[in-house]
N, CA, C and O of each residue as an XYZ file, in Angstrom:
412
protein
N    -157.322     21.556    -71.724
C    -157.091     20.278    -71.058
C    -156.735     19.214    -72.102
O    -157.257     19.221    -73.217
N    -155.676     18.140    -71.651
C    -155.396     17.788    -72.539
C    -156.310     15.576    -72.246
O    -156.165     14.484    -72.796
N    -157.066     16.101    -71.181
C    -157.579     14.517    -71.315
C    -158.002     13.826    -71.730
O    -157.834     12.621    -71.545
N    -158.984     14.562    -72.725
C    -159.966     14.595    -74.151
C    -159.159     13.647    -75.112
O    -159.645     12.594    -75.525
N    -157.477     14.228    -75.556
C    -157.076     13.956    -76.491
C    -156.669     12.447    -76.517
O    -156.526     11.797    -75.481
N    -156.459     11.839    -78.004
C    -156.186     10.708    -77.920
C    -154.164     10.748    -77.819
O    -153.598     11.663    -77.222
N    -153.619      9.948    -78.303
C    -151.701      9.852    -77.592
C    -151.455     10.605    -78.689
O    -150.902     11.705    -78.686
N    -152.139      9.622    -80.250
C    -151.363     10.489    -80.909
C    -151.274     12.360    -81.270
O    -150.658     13.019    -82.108
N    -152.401     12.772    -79.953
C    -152.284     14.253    -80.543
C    -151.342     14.165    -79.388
O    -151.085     15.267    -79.873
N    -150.637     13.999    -78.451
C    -150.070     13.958    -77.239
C    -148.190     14.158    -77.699
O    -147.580     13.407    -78.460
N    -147.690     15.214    -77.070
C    -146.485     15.355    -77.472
C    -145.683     13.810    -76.919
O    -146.246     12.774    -76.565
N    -144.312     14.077    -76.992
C    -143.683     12.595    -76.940
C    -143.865     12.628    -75.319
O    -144.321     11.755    -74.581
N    -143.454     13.675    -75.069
C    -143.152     13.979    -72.835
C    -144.323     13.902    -72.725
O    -144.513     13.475    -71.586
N    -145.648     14.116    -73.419
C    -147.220     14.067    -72.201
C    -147.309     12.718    -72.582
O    -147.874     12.203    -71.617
N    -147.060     11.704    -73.528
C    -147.242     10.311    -73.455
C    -146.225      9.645    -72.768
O    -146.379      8.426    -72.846
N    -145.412      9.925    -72.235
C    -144.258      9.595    -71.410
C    -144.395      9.130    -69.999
O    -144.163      8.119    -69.337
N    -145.073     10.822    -69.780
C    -146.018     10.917    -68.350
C    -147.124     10.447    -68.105
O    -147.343     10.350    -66.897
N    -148.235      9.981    -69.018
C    -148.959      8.995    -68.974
C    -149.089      7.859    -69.044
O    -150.068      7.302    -68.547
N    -147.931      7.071    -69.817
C    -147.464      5.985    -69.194
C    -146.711      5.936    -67.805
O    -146.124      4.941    -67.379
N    -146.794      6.924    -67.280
C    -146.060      6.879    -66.408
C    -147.041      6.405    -64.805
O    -147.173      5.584    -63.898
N    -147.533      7.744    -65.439
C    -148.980      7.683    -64.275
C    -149.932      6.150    -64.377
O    -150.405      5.557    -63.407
N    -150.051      5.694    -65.968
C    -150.823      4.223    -66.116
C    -150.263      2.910    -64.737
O    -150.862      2.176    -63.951
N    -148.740      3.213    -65.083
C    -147.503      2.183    -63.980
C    -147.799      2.422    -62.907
O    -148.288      1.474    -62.293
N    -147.712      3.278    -62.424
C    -148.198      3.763    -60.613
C    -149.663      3.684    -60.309
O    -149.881      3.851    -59.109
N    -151.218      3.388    -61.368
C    -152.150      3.291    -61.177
C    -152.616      2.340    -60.305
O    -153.550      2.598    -59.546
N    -151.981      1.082    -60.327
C    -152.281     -0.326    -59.719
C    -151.711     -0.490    -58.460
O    -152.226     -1.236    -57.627
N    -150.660      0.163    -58.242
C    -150.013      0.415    -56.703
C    -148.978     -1.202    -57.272
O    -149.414     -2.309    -56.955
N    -148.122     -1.119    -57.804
C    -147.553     -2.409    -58.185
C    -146.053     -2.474    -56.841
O    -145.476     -1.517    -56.325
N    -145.905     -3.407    -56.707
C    -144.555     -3.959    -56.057
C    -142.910     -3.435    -56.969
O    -141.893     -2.868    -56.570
N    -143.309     -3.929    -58.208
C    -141.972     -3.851    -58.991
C    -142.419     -2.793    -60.113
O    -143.592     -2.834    -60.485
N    -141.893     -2.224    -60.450
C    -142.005     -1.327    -61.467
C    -140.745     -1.547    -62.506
O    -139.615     -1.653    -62.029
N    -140.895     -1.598    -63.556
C    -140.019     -1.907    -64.806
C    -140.360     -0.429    -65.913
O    -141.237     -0.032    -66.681
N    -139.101     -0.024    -65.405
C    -139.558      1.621    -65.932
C    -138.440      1.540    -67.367
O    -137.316      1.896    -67.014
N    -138.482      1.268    -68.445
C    -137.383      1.216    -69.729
C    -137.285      2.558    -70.380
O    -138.245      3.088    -70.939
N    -135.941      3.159    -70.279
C    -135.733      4.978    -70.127
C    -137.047      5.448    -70.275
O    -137.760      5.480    -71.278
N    -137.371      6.004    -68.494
C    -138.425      6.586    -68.432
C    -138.782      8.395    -68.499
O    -139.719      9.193    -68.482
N    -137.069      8.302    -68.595
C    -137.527     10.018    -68.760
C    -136.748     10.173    -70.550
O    -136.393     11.258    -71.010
N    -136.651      9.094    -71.160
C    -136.120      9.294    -72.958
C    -136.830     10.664    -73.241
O    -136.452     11.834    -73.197
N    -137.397     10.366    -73.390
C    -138.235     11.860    -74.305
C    -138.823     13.203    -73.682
O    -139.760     13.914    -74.044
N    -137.901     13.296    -72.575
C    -138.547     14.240    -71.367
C    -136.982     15.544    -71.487
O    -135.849     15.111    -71.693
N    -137.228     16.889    -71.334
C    -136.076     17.706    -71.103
C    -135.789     17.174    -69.702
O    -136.413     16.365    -69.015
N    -134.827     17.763    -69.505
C    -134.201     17.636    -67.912
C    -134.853     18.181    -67.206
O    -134.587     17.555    -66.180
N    -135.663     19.025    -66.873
C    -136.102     19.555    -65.954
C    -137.461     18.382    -65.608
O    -137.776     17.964    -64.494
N    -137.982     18.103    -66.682
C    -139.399     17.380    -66.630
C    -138.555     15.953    -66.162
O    -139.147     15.326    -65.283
N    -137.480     15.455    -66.546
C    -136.576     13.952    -66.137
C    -136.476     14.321    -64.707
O    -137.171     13.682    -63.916
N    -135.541     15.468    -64.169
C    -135.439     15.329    -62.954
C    -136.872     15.285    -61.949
O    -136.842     15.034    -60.745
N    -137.763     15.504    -62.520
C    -139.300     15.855    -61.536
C    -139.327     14.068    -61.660
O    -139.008     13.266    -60.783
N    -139.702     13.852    -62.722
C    -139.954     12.020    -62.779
C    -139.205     11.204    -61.846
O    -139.689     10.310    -61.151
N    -137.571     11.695    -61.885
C    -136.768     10.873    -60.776
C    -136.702     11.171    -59.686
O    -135.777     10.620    -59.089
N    -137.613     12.184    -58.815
C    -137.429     12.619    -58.041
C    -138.713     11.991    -57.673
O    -138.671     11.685    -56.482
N    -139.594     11.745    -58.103
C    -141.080     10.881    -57.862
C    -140.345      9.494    -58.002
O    -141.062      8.715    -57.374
N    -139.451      8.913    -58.428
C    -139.282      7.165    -58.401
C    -138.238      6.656    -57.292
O    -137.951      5.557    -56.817
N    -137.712      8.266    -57.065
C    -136.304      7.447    -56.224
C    -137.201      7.580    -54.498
O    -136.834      7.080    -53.435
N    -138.559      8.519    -54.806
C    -139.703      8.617    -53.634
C    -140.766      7.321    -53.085
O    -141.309      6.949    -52.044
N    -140.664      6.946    -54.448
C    -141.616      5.554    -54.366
C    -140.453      4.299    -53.847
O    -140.647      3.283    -53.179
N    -139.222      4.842    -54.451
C    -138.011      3.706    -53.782
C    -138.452      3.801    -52.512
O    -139.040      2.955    -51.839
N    -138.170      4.740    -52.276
C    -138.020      5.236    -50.151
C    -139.183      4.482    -49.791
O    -139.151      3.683    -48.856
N    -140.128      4.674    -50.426
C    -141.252      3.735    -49.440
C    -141.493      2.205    -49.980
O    -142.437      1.507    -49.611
N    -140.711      1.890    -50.705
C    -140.732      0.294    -50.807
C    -140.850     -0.139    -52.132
O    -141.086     -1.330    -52.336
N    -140.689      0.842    -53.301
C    -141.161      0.029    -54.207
C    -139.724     -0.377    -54.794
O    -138.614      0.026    -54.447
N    -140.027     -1.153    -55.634
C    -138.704     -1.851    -56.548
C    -139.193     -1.684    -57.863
O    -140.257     -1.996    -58.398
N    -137.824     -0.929    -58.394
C    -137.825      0.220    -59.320
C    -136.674     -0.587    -60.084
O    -135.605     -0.648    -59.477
N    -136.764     -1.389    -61.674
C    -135.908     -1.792    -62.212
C    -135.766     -0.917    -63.725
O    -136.491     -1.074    -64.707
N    -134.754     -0.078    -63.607
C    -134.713      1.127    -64.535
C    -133.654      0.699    -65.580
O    -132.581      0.329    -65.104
N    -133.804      0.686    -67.146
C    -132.895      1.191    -67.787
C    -132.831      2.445    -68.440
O    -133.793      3.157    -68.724
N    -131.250      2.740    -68.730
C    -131.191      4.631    -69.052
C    -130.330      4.210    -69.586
O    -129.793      3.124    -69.367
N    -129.900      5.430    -70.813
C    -128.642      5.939    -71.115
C    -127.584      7.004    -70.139
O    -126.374      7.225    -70.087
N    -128.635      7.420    -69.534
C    -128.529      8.587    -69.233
C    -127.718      8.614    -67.287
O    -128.210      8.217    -66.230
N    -126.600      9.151    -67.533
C    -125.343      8.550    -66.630
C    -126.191      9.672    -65.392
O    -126.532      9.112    -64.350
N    -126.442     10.876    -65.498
C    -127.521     11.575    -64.442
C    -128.334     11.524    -64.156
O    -128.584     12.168    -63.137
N    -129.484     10.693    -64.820
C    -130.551      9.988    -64.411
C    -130.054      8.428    -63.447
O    -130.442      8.165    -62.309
N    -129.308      7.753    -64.124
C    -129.313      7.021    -63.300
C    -128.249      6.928    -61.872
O    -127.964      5.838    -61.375
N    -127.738      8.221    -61.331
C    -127.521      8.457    -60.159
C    -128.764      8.563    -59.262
O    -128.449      8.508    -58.073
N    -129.780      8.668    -59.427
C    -130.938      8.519    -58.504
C    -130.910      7.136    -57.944
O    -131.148      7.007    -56.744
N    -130.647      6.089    -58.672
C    -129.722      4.873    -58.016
C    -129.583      4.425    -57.219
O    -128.612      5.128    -56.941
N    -129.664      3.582    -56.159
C    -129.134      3.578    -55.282
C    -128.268      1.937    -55.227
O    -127.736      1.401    -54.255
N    -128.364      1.518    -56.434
C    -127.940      0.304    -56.587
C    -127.473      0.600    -58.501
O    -128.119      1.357    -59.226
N    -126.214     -0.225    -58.969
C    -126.178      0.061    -60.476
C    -125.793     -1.589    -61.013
O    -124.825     -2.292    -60.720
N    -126.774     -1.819    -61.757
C    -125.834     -3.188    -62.707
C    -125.467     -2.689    -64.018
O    -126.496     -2.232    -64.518
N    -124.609     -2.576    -64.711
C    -123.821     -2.600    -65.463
C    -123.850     -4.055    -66.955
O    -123.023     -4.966    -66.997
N    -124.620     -3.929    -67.642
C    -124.460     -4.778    -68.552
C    -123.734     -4.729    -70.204
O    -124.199     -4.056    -71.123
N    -122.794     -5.402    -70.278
C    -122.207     -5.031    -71.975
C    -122.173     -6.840    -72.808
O    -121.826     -7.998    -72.577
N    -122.656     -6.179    -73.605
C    -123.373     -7.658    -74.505
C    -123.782     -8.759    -73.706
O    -123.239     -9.827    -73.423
N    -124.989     -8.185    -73.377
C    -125.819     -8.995    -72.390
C    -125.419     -9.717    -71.229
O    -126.076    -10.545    -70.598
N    -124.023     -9.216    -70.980
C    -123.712    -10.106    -69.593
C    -123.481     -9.071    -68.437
O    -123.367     -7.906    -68.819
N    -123.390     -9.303    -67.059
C    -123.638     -8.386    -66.566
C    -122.057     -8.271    -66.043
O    -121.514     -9.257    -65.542
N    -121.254     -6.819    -66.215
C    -120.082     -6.897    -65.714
C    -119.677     -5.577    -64.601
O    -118.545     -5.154    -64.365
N    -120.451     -5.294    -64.257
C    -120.729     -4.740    -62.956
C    -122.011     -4.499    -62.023
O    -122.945     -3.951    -62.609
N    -122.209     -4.800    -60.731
C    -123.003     -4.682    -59.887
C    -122.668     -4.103    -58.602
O    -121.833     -4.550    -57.815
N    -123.498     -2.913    -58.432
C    -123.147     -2.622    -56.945
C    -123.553     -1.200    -56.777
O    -124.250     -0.795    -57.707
N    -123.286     -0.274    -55.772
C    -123.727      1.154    -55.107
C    -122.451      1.706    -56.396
O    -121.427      1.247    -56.902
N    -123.450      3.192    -56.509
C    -122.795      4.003    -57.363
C    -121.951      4.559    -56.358
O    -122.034      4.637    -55.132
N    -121.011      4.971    -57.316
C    -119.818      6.269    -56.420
C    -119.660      7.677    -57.026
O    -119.920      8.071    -58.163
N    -119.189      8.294    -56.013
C    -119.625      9.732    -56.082
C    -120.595     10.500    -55.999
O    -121.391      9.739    -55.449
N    -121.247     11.640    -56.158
C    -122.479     12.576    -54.884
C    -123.191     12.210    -56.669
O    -122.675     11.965    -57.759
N    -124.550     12.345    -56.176
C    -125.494     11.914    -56.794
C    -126.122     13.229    -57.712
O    -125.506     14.272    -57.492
N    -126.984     13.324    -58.472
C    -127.012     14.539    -59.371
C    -128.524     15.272    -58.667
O    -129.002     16.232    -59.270
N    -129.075     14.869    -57.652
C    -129.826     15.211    -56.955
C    -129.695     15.248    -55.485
O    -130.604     15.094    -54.669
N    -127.998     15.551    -55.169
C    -127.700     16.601    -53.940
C    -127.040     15.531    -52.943
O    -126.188     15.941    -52.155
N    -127.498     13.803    -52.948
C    -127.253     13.111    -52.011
C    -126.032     11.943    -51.790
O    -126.195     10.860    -52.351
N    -125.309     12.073    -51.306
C    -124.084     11.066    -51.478
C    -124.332      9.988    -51.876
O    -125.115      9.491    -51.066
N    -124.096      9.203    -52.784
C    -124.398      7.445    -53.378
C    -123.544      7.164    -51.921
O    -122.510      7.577    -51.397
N    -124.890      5.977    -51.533
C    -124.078      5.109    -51.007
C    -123.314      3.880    -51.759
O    -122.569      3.135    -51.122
């Protein structure tokens, strides 16, 4: 078990996921998730976005940054920022990397 341990024995993905789980502890309104699956393989990223785009569905507000152009098709809204200004806003286009058409 790894509950014992303190972060730093904690690989980069089990401190990832525990900050993760800390954010969802309080039952918050807005969530400010800053690349939340960075240090996660894809398989462990897609489980994470598949739990946030779930908490979307039931109401929460989920303000995500990524690099990551398949993570952030879970999306359902995209702003677009280049040197701090924002030069696109709006619904992504094209089918989403988790099966569902962007609206």
């Amino acid at each position: 078990s790894r509950l014992t341990h303190y972060p730093k024995h904690l690989s980069g993905g089990e401190q990832q996921r525990v900050a993760l789980a800390r954010a969802f502890a309080p039952d918050p309104r807005v969530l400010l998730a800053d690349e939340p699956t960075g240090n996660l393989d894809q398989k462990r990223s897609h489980e994470i976005m598949k739990v946030l785009a779930e908490l979307n569905d039931q109401g929460l507000t989920i303000v995500m940054v990524t690099h990551e152009d398949d993570m952030a098709e879970y999306a359902p809204r995209h702003i677009w920022l280049t040197d701090g200004k924002v030069t696109s806003d709006g619904a992504p286009t094209g089918q989403s990397q988790h099966g569902e058409a962007a609206e």
